[in-house]
PDB file of C-alpha atoms in Angstrom:
ATOM      1  CA  UNK A   1      -7.720  17.905   5.469  1.00 96.00           C
ATOM      2  CA  UNK A   2      -5.834  14.676   6.165  1.00 98.00           C
ATOM      3  CA  UNK A   3      -4.560  13.104   9.378  1.00 98.00           C
ATOM      4  CA  UNK A   4      -0.989  12.016  10.030  1.00 98.00           C
ATOM      5  CA  UNK A   5      -0.393   9.919  13.156  1.00 98.00           C
ATOM      6  CA  UNK A   6       2.903  10.828  14.864  1.00 97.00           C
ATOM      7  CA  UNK A   7       4.064   8.294  17.444  1.00 96.00           C
ATOM      8  CA  UNK A   8       6.411   9.316  20.275  1.00 92.00           C
ATOM      9  CA  UNK A   9       5.086   7.249  23.213  1.00 85.00           C
ATOM     10  CA  UNK A  10       7.331   4.339  24.246  1.00 87.00           C
ATOM     11  CA  UNK A  11       5.716   3.187  27.498  1.00 79.00           C
ATOM     12  CA  UNK A  12       8.430   3.868  30.103  1.00 70.00           C
ATOM     13  CA  UNK A  13       9.201   0.894  32.307  1.00 69.00           C
ATOM     14  CA  UNK A  14       7.852  -1.949  30.177  1.00 82.00           C
ATOM     15  CA  UNK A  15      10.032  -2.776  27.132  1.00 88.00           C
ATOM     16  CA  UNK A  16       8.091  -5.999  26.503  1.00 89.00           C
ATOM     17  CA  UNK A  17       5.093  -3.959  25.409  1.00 90.00           C
ATOM     18  CA  UNK A  18       6.942  -1.680  23.007  1.00 94.00           C
ATOM     19  CA  UNK A  19       6.662  -3.880  19.914  1.00 95.00           C
ATOM     20  CA  UNK A  20       2.995  -4.838  20.286  1.00 95.00           C
ATOM     21  CA  UNK A  21       2.004  -1.269  21.156  1.00 95.00           C
ATOM     22  CA  UNK A  22       3.892   0.274  18.236  1.00 96.00           C
ATOM     23  CA  UNK A  23       2.431  -2.316  15.856  1.00 97.00           C
ATOM     24  CA  UNK A  24      -1.058  -1.772  17.239  1.00 97.00           C
ATOM     25  CA  UNK A  25      -0.832   2.002  16.832  1.00 97.00           C
ATOM     26  CA  UNK A  26       0.427   1.737  13.249  1.00 98.00           C
ATOM     27  CA  UNK A  27      -2.259  -0.782  12.308  1.00 98.00           C
ATOM     28  CA  UNK A  28      -4.933   1.413  13.882  1.00 98.00           C
ATOM     29  CA  UNK A  29      -3.673   4.403  11.885  1.00 98.00           C
ATOM     30  CA  UNK A  30      -3.738   2.380   8.673  1.00 98.00           C
ATOM     31  CA  UNK A  31      -7.191   0.946   9.324  1.00 98.00           C
ATOM     32  CA  UNK A  32      -8.529   4.421  10.058  1.00 97.00           C
ATOM     33  CA  UNK A  33      -7.283   5.765   6.721  1.00 97.00           C
ATOM     34  CA  UNK A  34      -4.563   8.072   8.070  1.00 98.00           C
ATOM     35  CA  UNK A  35      -2.398   9.593   5.350  1.00 98.00           C
ATOM     36  CA  UNK A  36       0.890   8.701   7.055  1.00 98.00           C
ATOM     37  CA  UNK A  37       2.438   7.212  10.184  1.00 98.00           C
ATOM     38  CA  UNK A  38       5.534   9.038  11.383  1.00 98.00           C
ATOM     39  CA  UNK A  39       8.150   8.710  14.115  1.00 97.00           C
ATOM     40  CA  UNK A  40      10.784  11.127  15.344  1.00 94.00           C
ATOM     41  CA  UNK A  41      14.456  10.340  14.871  1.00 96.00           C
ATOM     42  CA  UNK A  42      16.184  10.781  18.217  1.00 96.00           C
ATOM     43  CA  UNK A  43      18.259   8.588  20.512  1.00 96.00           C
ATOM     44  CA  UNK A  44      17.142  10.143  23.818  1.00 95.00           C
ATOM     45  CA  UNK A  45      13.536  11.058  24.526  1.00 93.00           C
ATOM     46  CA  UNK A  46      13.058  14.785  24.056  1.00 91.00           C
ATOM     47  CA  UNK A  47      13.023  16.565  27.397  1.00 91.00           C
ATOM     48  CA  UNK A  48       9.996  18.603  26.340  1.00 88.00           C
ATOM     49  CA  UNK A  49       8.036  15.331  26.262  1.00 89.00           C
ATOM     50  CA  UNK A  50       9.590  13.292  29.067  1.00 89.00           C
ATOM     51  CA  UNK A  51      12.865  12.217  30.626  1.00 91.00           C
ATOM     52  CA  UNK A  52      15.937  11.628  28.481  1.00 93.00           C
ATOM     53  CA  UNK A  53      16.262   8.221  30.193  1.00 92.00           C
ATOM     54  CA  UNK A  54      12.803   7.083  29.123  1.00 91.00           C
ATOM     55  CA  UNK A  55      12.782   4.178  26.648  1.00 91.00           C
ATOM     56  CA  UNK A  56      13.193   5.438  23.106  1.00 92.00           C
ATOM     57  CA  UNK A  57      13.423   3.376  19.911  1.00 95.00           C
ATOM     58  CA  UNK A  58      15.820   4.057  17.042  1.00 97.00           C
ATOM     59  CA  UNK A  59      13.691   5.373  14.213  1.00 97.00           C
ATOM     60  CA  UNK A  60      14.730   3.437  11.112  1.00 98.00           C
ATOM     61  CA  UNK A  61      14.820   0.079  12.909  1.00 98.00           C
ATOM     62  CA  UNK A  62      11.394   0.817  14.376  1.00 97.00           C
ATOM     63  CA  UNK A  63       9.913   1.854  11.025  1.00 98.00           C
ATOM     64  CA  UNK A  64      11.322  -1.310   9.452  1.00 98.00           C
ATOM     65  CA  UNK A  65       9.381  -3.240  12.094  1.00 98.00           C
ATOM     66  CA  UNK A  66       6.263  -1.175  11.373  1.00 98.00           C
ATOM     67  CA  UNK A  67       6.652  -1.846   7.641  1.00 98.00           C
ATOM     68  CA  UNK A  68       6.356  -5.561   8.355  1.00 98.00           C
ATOM     69  CA  UNK A  69       3.210  -5.019  10.437  1.00 98.00           C
ATOM     70  CA  UNK A  70       1.329  -2.861   7.916  1.00 98.00           C
ATOM     71  CA  UNK A  71       0.391  -3.028   4.248  1.00 98.00           C
ATOM     72  CA  UNK A  72      -0.140   0.376   2.693  1.00 98.00           C
ATOM     73  CA  UNK A  73       0.212   3.377   5.009  1.00 98.00           C
ATOM     74  CA  UNK A  74       3.113   5.708   4.104  1.00 98.00           C
ATOM     75  CA  UNK A  75       5.865   5.676   6.735  1.00 98.00           C
ATOM     76  CA  UNK A  76       7.623   8.908   7.588  1.00 96.00           C
ATOM     77  CA  UNK A  77      10.578  10.221   9.571  1.00 96.00           C
ATOM     78  CA  UNK A  78       9.732  13.491  11.325  1.00 94.00           C
ATOM     79  CA  UNK A  79      12.669  14.203  11.122  1.00 94.00           C
ATOM     80  CA  UNK A  80      16.225  12.851  10.858  1.00 96.00           C
ATOM     81  CA  UNK A  81      18.971  15.151  12.107  1.00 96.00           C
ATOM     82  CA  UNK A  82      21.621  15.573   9.438  1.00 97.00           C
ATOM     83  CA  UNK A  83      24.315  15.095  12.094  1.00 97.00           C
ATOM     84  CA  UNK A  84      23.219  11.571  13.050  1.00 97.00           C
ATOM     85  CA  UNK A  85      24.409   9.596  10.017  1.00 97.00           C
ATOM     86  CA  UNK A  86      26.807  10.216   7.155  1.00 98.00           C
ATOM     87  CA  UNK A  87      24.584  11.017   4.154  1.00 98.00           C
ATOM     88  CA  UNK A  88      25.845   8.052   2.132  1.00 98.00           C
ATOM     89  CA  UNK A  89      24.846   5.688   4.952  1.00 98.00           C
ATOM     90  CA  UNK A  90      21.588   7.561   5.475  1.00 98.00           C
ATOM     91  CA  UNK A  91      20.681   7.285   1.792  1.00 98.00           C
ATOM     92  CA  UNK A  92      21.330   3.523   1.912  1.00 98.00           C
ATOM     93  CA  UNK A  93      19.335   3.097   5.132  1.00 98.00           C
ATOM     94  CA  UNK A  94      16.392   5.066   3.741  1.00 98.00           C
ATOM     95  CA  UNK A  95      16.474   3.175   0.434  1.00 98.00           C
ATOM     96  CA  UNK A  96      16.382  -0.137   2.292  1.00 98.00           C
ATOM     97  CA  UNK A  97      13.306   0.942   4.257  1.00 98.00           C
ATOM     98  CA  UNK A  98      11.613   2.139   1.075  1.00 98.00           C
ATOM     99  CA  UNK A  99      12.275  -1.129  -0.775  1.00 98.00           C
ATOM    100  CA  UNK A 100      11.178  -3.391   2.085  1.00 98.00           C
ATOM    101  CA  UNK A 101       8.030  -1.330   2.715  1.00 98.00           C
ATOM    102  CA  UNK A 102       7.013  -1.444  -0.951  1.00 98.00           C
ATOM    103  CA  UNK A 103       7.838   2.174  -1.714  1.00 98.00           C
ATOM    104  CA  UNK A 104       6.155   3.784   1.299  1.00 98.00           C
ATOM    105  CA  UNK A 105       8.965   5.945   2.712  1.00 98.00           C
ATOM    106  CA  UNK A 106       8.549   9.656   3.394  1.00 98.00           C
ATOM    107  CA  UNK A 107      12.105  10.902   3.946  1.00 98.00           C
ATOM    108  CA  UNK A 108      12.190  13.616   6.592  1.00 97.00           C
ATOM    109  CA  UNK A 109      15.412  15.464   7.355  1.00 97.00           C
ATOM    110  CA  UNK A 110      16.473  18.596   9.189  1.00 95.00           C
ATOM    111  CA  UNK A 111      19.480  20.379  10.642  1.00 95.00           C
ATOM    112  CA  UNK A 112      19.393  18.689  14.064  1.00 94.00           C
ATOM    113  CA  UNK A 113      19.257  20.436  17.426  1.00 94.00           C
ATOM    114  CA  UNK A 114      19.173  18.150  20.505  1.00 95.00           C
ATOM    115  CA  UNK A 115      22.463  19.024  22.173  1.00 97.00           C
ATOM    116  CA  UNK A 116      22.141  16.599  25.094  1.00 97.00           C
ATOM    117  CA  UNK A 117      21.955  13.492  22.912  1.00 97.00           C
ATOM    118  CA  UNK A 118      24.822  14.738  20.767  1.00 97.00           C
ATOM    119  CA  UNK A 119      27.045  15.304  23.805  1.00 97.00           C
ATOM    120  CA  UNK A 120      25.818  12.130  25.480  1.00 97.00           C
ATOM    121  CA  UNK A 121      26.608   9.849  22.555  1.00 97.00           C
ATOM    122  CA  UNK A 122      29.683  11.675  21.327  1.00 97.00           C
ATOM    123  CA  UNK A 123      28.117  12.940  18.102  1.00 97.00           C
ATOM    124  CA  UNK A 124      29.568  16.252  16.878  1.00 97.00           C
ATOM    125  CA  UNK A 125      27.106  19.142  16.775  1.00 97.00           C
ATOM    126  CA  UNK A 126      28.635  21.788  14.508  1.00 97.00           C
ATOM    127  CA  UNK A 127      27.419  25.397  14.515  1.00 97.00           C
ATOM    128  CA  UNK A 128      23.975  25.907  13.019  1.00 96.00           C
ATOM    129  CA  UNK A 129      25.270  27.598   9.858  1.00 95.00           C
ATOM    130  CA  UNK A 130      27.461  24.561   9.155  1.00 97.00           C
ATOM    131  CA  UNK A 131      24.568  22.186   9.815  1.00 97.00           C
ATOM    132  CA  UNK A 132      22.420  23.939   7.226  1.00 97.00           C
ATOM    133  CA  UNK A 133      25.237  23.603   4.683  1.00 97.00           C
ATOM    134  CA  UNK A 134      25.543  19.928   5.646  1.00 98.00           C
ATOM    135  CA  UNK A 135      21.780  19.534   5.247  1.00 97.00           C
ATOM    136  CA  UNK A 136      21.806  20.802   1.680  1.00 98.00           C
ATOM    137  CA  UNK A 137      24.765  18.606   0.784  1.00 98.00           C
ATOM    138  CA  UNK A 138      23.072  15.599   2.388  1.00 98.00           C
ATOM    139  CA  UNK A 139      19.974  16.205   0.290  1.00 98.00           C
ATOM    140  CA  UNK A 140      22.124  16.375  -2.820  1.00 98.00           C
ATOM    141  CA  UNK A 141      23.930  13.151  -1.891  1.00 98.00           C
ATOM    142  CA  UNK A 142      20.657  11.300  -1.292  1.00 98.00           C
ATOM    143  CA  UNK A 143      19.120  12.497  -4.548  1.00 98.00           C
ATOM    144  CA  UNK A 144      22.249  11.458  -6.438  1.00 98.00           C
ATOM    145  CA  UNK A 145      22.352   8.037  -4.814  1.00 98.00           C
ATOM    146  CA  UNK A 146      18.668   7.451  -5.547  1.00 98.00           C
ATOM    147  CA  UNK A 147      19.120   8.513  -9.172  1.00 97.00           C
ATOM    148  CA  UNK A 148      21.113   7.316 -12.163  1.00 96.00           C
ATOM    149  CA  UNK A 149      24.448   8.952 -11.283  1.00 96.00           C
ATOM    150  CA  UNK A 150      26.633   6.643  -9.179  1.00 97.00           C
ATOM    151  CA  UNK A 151      29.763   8.710  -9.667  1.00 98.00           C
ATOM    152  CA  UNK A 152      31.573  10.875  -7.109  1.00 98.00           C
ATOM    153  CA  UNK A 153      30.075  13.643  -5.035  1.00 98.00           C
ATOM    154  CA  UNK A 154      32.337  16.455  -3.888  1.00 98.00           C
ATOM    155  CA  UNK A 155      31.063  18.999  -1.404  1.00 98.00           C
ATOM    156  CA  UNK A 156      32.590  21.133   1.316  1.00 97.00           C
ATOM    157  CA  UNK A 157      31.449  18.796   4.096  1.00 98.00           C
ATOM    158  CA  UNK A 158      31.076  15.461   2.317  1.00 98.00           C
ATOM    159  CA  UNK A 159      33.128  13.712  -0.339  1.00 98.00           C
ATOM    160  CA  UNK A 160      32.005  10.371  -1.780  1.00 98.00           C
ATOM    161  CA  UNK A 161      34.080   8.494  -4.352  1.00 98.00           C
ATOM    162  CA  UNK A 162      31.114   6.376  -5.504  1.00 98.00           C
ATOM    163  CA  UNK A 163      27.422   6.952  -4.873  1.00 98.00           C
ATOM    164  CA  UNK A 164      26.276   3.380  -5.496  1.00 98.00           C
ATOM    165  CA  UNK A 165      22.903   2.514  -3.955  1.00 98.00           C
ATOM    166  CA  UNK A 166      21.466  -0.827  -5.019  1.00 98.00           C
ATOM    167  CA  UNK A 167      18.646  -1.490  -4.759  1.00 98.00           C
ATOM    168  CA  UNK A 168      17.467   2.030  -5.243  1.00 97.00           C
ATOM    169  CA  UNK A 169      14.110   3.137  -3.797  1.00 98.00           C
ATOM    170  CA  UNK A 170      11.057   1.779  -5.582  1.00 97.00           C
ATOM    171  CA  UNK A 171       9.878   5.343  -6.092  1.00 90.00           C
ATOM    172  CA  UNK A 172      11.907   8.474  -5.318  1.00 90.00           C
ATOM    173  CA  UNK A 173      11.014   9.021  -1.637  1.00 94.00           C
ATOM    174  CA  UNK A 174       9.008  12.119  -0.903  1.00 97.00           C
ATOM    175  CA  UNK A 175      11.265  14.584   0.892  1.00 98.00           C
ATOM    176  CA  UNK A 176       9.906  16.248   4.018  1.00 98.00           C
ATOM    177  CA  UNK A 177      11.587  19.241   5.620  1.00 97.00           C
ATOM    178  CA  UNK A 178      10.437  20.621   8.953  1.00 91.00           C
ATOM    179  CA  UNK A 179      10.901  23.969  10.630  1.00 89.00           C
ATOM    180  CA  UNK A 180      10.211  27.633  10.137  1.00 89.00           C
ATOM    181  CA  UNK A 181      13.562  29.392   9.711  1.00 91.00           C
ATOM    182  CA  UNK A 182      12.792  31.961   7.067  1.00 93.00           C
ATOM    183  CA  UNK A 183      16.218  32.444   5.469  1.00 94.00           C
ATOM    184  CA  UNK A 184      17.482  28.870   5.310  1.00 95.00           C
ATOM    185  CA  UNK A 185      14.895  26.225   6.264  1.00 95.00           C
ATOM    186  CA  UNK A 186      12.125  27.612   4.099  1.00 97.00           C
ATOM    187  CA  UNK A 187      14.519  28.274   1.221  1.00 97.00           C
ATOM    188  CA  UNK A 188      15.657  24.640   1.347  1.00 98.00           C
ATOM    189  CA  UNK A 189      12.024  23.527   1.538  1.00 98.00           C
ATOM    190  CA  UNK A 190      11.194  25.602  -1.531  1.00 98.00           C
ATOM    191  CA  UNK A 191      14.054  24.022  -3.452  1.00 98.00           C
ATOM    192  CA  UNK A 192      13.986  20.386  -2.309  1.00 98.00           C
ATOM    193  CA  UNK A 193      10.844  19.473  -0.374  1.00 98.00           C
ATOM    194  CA  UNK A 194       7.754  17.618  -1.463  1.00 98.00           C
ATOM    195  CA  UNK A 195       6.299  18.145   2.022  1.00 98.00           C
ATOM    196  CA  UNK A 196       6.965  20.904   4.533  1.00 97.00           C
ATOM    197  CA  UNK A 197       5.928  20.649   8.180  1.00 96.00           C
ATOM    198  CA  UNK A 198       5.523  23.316  10.817  1.00 94.00           C
ATOM    199  CA  UNK A 199       4.874  22.486  14.461  1.00 88.00           C
ATOM    200  CA  UNK A 200       1.899  24.657  15.291  1.00 82.00           C
ATOM    201  CA  UNK A 201       1.269  23.455  18.845  1.00 76.00           C
ATOM    202  CA  UNK A 202       2.639  26.525  20.652  1.00 69.00           C
ATOM    203  CA  UNK A 203       2.698  29.044  17.809  1.00 70.00           C
ATOM    204  CA  UNK A 204       0.568  32.105  17.335  1.00 75.00           C
ATOM    205  CA  UNK A 205      -1.783  32.046  14.343  1.00 76.00           C
ATOM    206  CA  UNK A 206       0.099  34.859  12.623  1.00 83.00           C
ATOM    207  CA  UNK A 207       3.281  32.735  12.672  1.00 89.00           C
ATOM    208  CA  UNK A 208       1.598  29.916  10.766  1.00 91.00           C
ATOM    209  CA  UNK A 209       0.301  32.392   8.216  1.00 92.00           C
ATOM    210  CA  UNK A 210       3.624  34.177   7.829  1.00 93.00           C
ATOM    211  CA  UNK A 211       5.607  30.990   7.212  1.00 94.00           C
ATOM    212  CA  UNK A 212       3.276  30.019   4.355  1.00 94.00           C
ATOM    213  CA  UNK A 213       3.867  33.430   2.778  1.00 96.00           C
ATOM    214  CA  UNK A 214       7.659  33.230   3.173  1.00 97.00           C
ATOM    215  CA  UNK A 215       7.669  29.760   1.611  1.00 97.00           C
ATOM    216  CA  UNK A 216       5.635  31.102  -1.295  1.00 97.00           C
ATOM    217  CA  UNK A 217       8.152  33.908  -1.873  1.00 97.00           C
ATOM    218  CA  UNK A 218      11.082  31.484  -1.875  1.00 98.00           C
ATOM    219  CA  UNK A 219       9.256  29.331  -4.397  1.00 98.00           C
ATOM    220  CA  UNK A 220       8.683  32.321  -6.648  1.00 97.00           C
ATOM    221  CA  UNK A 221      12.375  33.234  -6.501  1.00 97.00           C
ATOM    222  CA  UNK A 222      13.307  29.671  -7.496  1.00 97.00           C
ATOM    223  CA  UNK A 223      10.662  29.437 -10.210  1.00 97.00           C
ATOM    224  CA  UNK A 224       8.741  26.695  -8.422  1.00 97.00           C
ATOM    225  CA  UNK A 225       4.985  26.421  -7.995  1.00 97.00           C
ATOM    226  CA  UNK A 226       4.339  26.465  -4.209  1.00 96.00           C
ATOM    227  CA  UNK A 227       1.341  24.198  -4.796  1.00 96.00           C
ATOM    228  CA  UNK A 228       3.833  21.395  -5.488  1.00 97.00           C
ATOM    229  CA  UNK A 229       4.780  21.381  -1.785  1.00 98.00           C
ATOM    230  CA  UNK A 230       2.358  19.807   0.660  1.00 98.00           C
ATOM    231  CA  UNK A 231       1.998  21.931   3.802  1.00 97.00           C
ATOM    232  CA  UNK A 232       1.486  20.027   7.045  1.00 97.00           C
ATOM    233  CA  UNK A 233       1.165  21.164  10.636  1.00 96.00           C
ATOM    234  CA  UNK A 234       1.746  19.476  13.982  1.00 95.00           C
ATOM    235  CA  UNK A 235      -0.940  19.997  16.629  1.00 95.00           C
ATOM    236  CA  UNK A 236      -0.456  18.124  19.909  1.00 92.00           C
ATOM    237  CA  UNK A 237      -2.094  18.274  23.335  1.00 87.00           C
ATOM    238  CA  UNK A 238      -1.731  16.210  26.533  1.00 82.00           C
ATOM    239  CA  UNK A 239      -5.367  15.159  26.149  1.00 82.00           C
ATOM    240  CA  UNK A 240      -6.643  16.201  22.761  1.00 91.00           C
ATOM    241  CA  UNK A 241     -10.093  14.767  23.455  1.00 95.00           C
ATOM    242  CA  UNK A 242     -10.587  16.930  26.538  1.00 93.00           C
ATOM    243  CA  UNK A 243     -10.979  19.903  24.183  1.00 93.00           C
ATOM    244  CA  UNK A 244     -11.715  18.332  20.828  1.00 96.00           C
ATOM    245  CA  UNK A 245     -13.616  21.379  19.593  1.00 95.00           C
ATOM    246  CA  UNK A 246     -10.606  23.597  20.354  1.00 93.00           C
ATOM    247  CA  UNK A 247      -8.293  21.232  18.471  1.00 94.00           C
ATOM    248  CA  UNK A 248     -10.607  21.148  15.472  1.00 96.00           C
ATOM    249  CA  UNK A 249     -10.909  24.934  15.509  1.00 94.00           C
ATOM    250  CA  UNK A 250      -7.107  25.215  15.241  1.00 93.00           C
ATOM    251  CA  UNK A 251      -7.083  22.639  12.468  1.00 95.00           C
ATOM    252  CA  UNK A 252      -9.769  24.512  10.559  1.00 96.00           C
ATOM    253  CA  UNK A 253      -7.781  27.738  10.831  1.00 94.00           C
ATOM    254  CA  UNK A 254      -4.715  25.953   9.457  1.00 94.00           C
ATOM    255  CA  UNK A 255      -6.772  24.497   6.613  1.00 96.00           C
ATOM    256  CA  UNK A 256      -7.845  27.994   5.660  1.00 95.00           C
ATOM    257  CA  UNK A 257      -4.181  29.017   5.360  1.00 94.00           C
ATOM    258  CA  UNK A 258      -3.356  26.129   3.027  1.00 95.00           C
ATOM    259  CA  UNK A 259      -2.144  23.401   5.387  1.00 96.00           C
ATOM    260  CA  UNK A 260      -3.763  20.155   4.311  1.00 96.00           C
ATOM    261  CA  UNK A 261      -2.592  17.582   6.868  1.00 97.00           C
ATOM    262  CA  UNK A 262      -2.475  17.608  10.680  1.00 97.00           C
ATOM    263  CA  UNK A 263       0.138  15.538  12.520  1.00 97.00           C
ATOM    264  CA  UNK A 264      -0.953  14.445  15.989  1.00 97.00           C
ATOM    265  CA  UNK A 265      -0.818  11.438  18.271  1.00 96.00           C
ATOM    266  CA  UNK A 266      -0.582  10.186  21.856  1.00 94.00           C
ATOM    267  CA  UNK A 267       2.004  11.942  23.988  1.00 91.00           C
ATOM    268  CA  UNK A 268       4.319  10.000  26.343  1.00 90.00           C
ATOM    269  CA  UNK A 269       2.629   8.481  29.354  1.00 85.00           C
ATOM    270  CA  UNK A 270      -0.782   8.053  27.748  1.00 89.00           C
ATOM    271  CA  UNK A 271      -2.416   4.996  29.355  1.00 90.00           C
ATOM    272  CA  UNK A 272      -3.727   3.630  26.046  1.00 93.00           C
ATOM    273  CA  UNK A 273      -1.858   4.933  22.989  1.00 94.00           C
ATOM    274  CA  UNK A 274      -3.449   2.389  20.636  1.00 96.00           C
ATOM    275  CA  UNK A 275      -6.901   3.351  21.870  1.00 96.00           C
ATOM    276  CA  UNK A 276      -5.966   7.001  21.336  1.00 96.00           C
ATOM    277  CA  UNK A 277      -5.186   6.293  17.673  1.00 97.00           C
ATOM    278  CA  UNK A 278      -8.474   4.423  17.280  1.00 98.00           C
ATOM    279  CA  UNK A 279     -10.273   7.484  18.645  1.00 97.00           C
ATOM    280  CA  UNK A 280      -8.420   9.694  16.165  1.00 97.00           C
ATOM    281  CA  UNK A 281      -9.842   7.548  13.389  1.00 97.00           C
ATOM    282  CA  UNK A 282     -13.353   7.542  14.792  1.00 97.00           C
ATOM    283  CA  UNK A 283     -13.699  11.111  16.078  1.00 97.00           C
ATOM    284  CA  UNK A 284     -11.076  13.322  14.419  1.00 97.00           C
ATOM    285  CA  UNK A 285     -10.370  12.051  10.917  1.00 97.00           C
ATOM    286  CA  UNK A 286     -13.983  12.417   9.663  1.00 97.00           C
ATOM    287  CA  UNK A 287     -14.112  15.991  10.955  1.00 97.00           C
ATOM    288  CA  UNK A 288     -10.779  16.864   9.322  1.00 97.00           C
ATOM    289  CA  UNK A 289     -11.995  15.419   6.034  1.00 96.00           C
ATOM    290  CA  UNK A 290     -14.705  18.088   5.956  1.00 96.00           C
ATOM    291  CA  UNK A 291     -12.139  20.930   6.105  1.00 91.00           C
ATOM    292  CA  UNK A 292     -10.132  22.665   3.420  1.00 70.00           C
TER     293      UNK A 292
END
């Protein structure tokens, strides 16, 4: 089982330390051999993790900075809300990050949900059913812009006269979809995703097992081999190392279901987020490597 380091801690009250700390965490993840370094795409800190007024970095700018501080670790967005950027602009932004990082982008996208930041910044938040339709169209736009067809795209929500994207990504970015909605999210994952992620922090074991089975059924209906989709799981705790055996037990259970990467990282307010990532490399990654 692999380790993905997910970074959400932006040191409230000291902006001068944000750059060095983010760079240090990403370098520590790379040096440890983590399979990816990811950040969440929000504009306000999530209230489940802190205060909306806490410092919070824009994701694509931050990952561009990280790309310049690292050499090889894949860089992921976990995940972009489809409402945040028009898909043509999003495809261009993502392609730029992929090119400048040397082809390391993992493109994560979802339907969006954080109502407070939408209302706060004046971003429309359509009904969920519309957002799922927008999500599928956005995926289609991005795939078209990253491919050979630079002609028009006509959908119900988006219309593009020209889908020019030069330079295109070095390699087609791996598409990551997150969530567990059985009718729409998992169907979209079965059709479009290279990686699917489920946050397992507060879920019952039977939920994690059921979602794998539903994804498998959607793949069968679409004629796709479910083994083509990497299954990843988020497992977070305020102090993971206070109960490391419990964390590893959860990870081992997930490995037995077919998940093969665990996303985790320091939560907001940790006194030493870079040190936390170093400990992940020293104490967690070797144990995960023995699973699966």
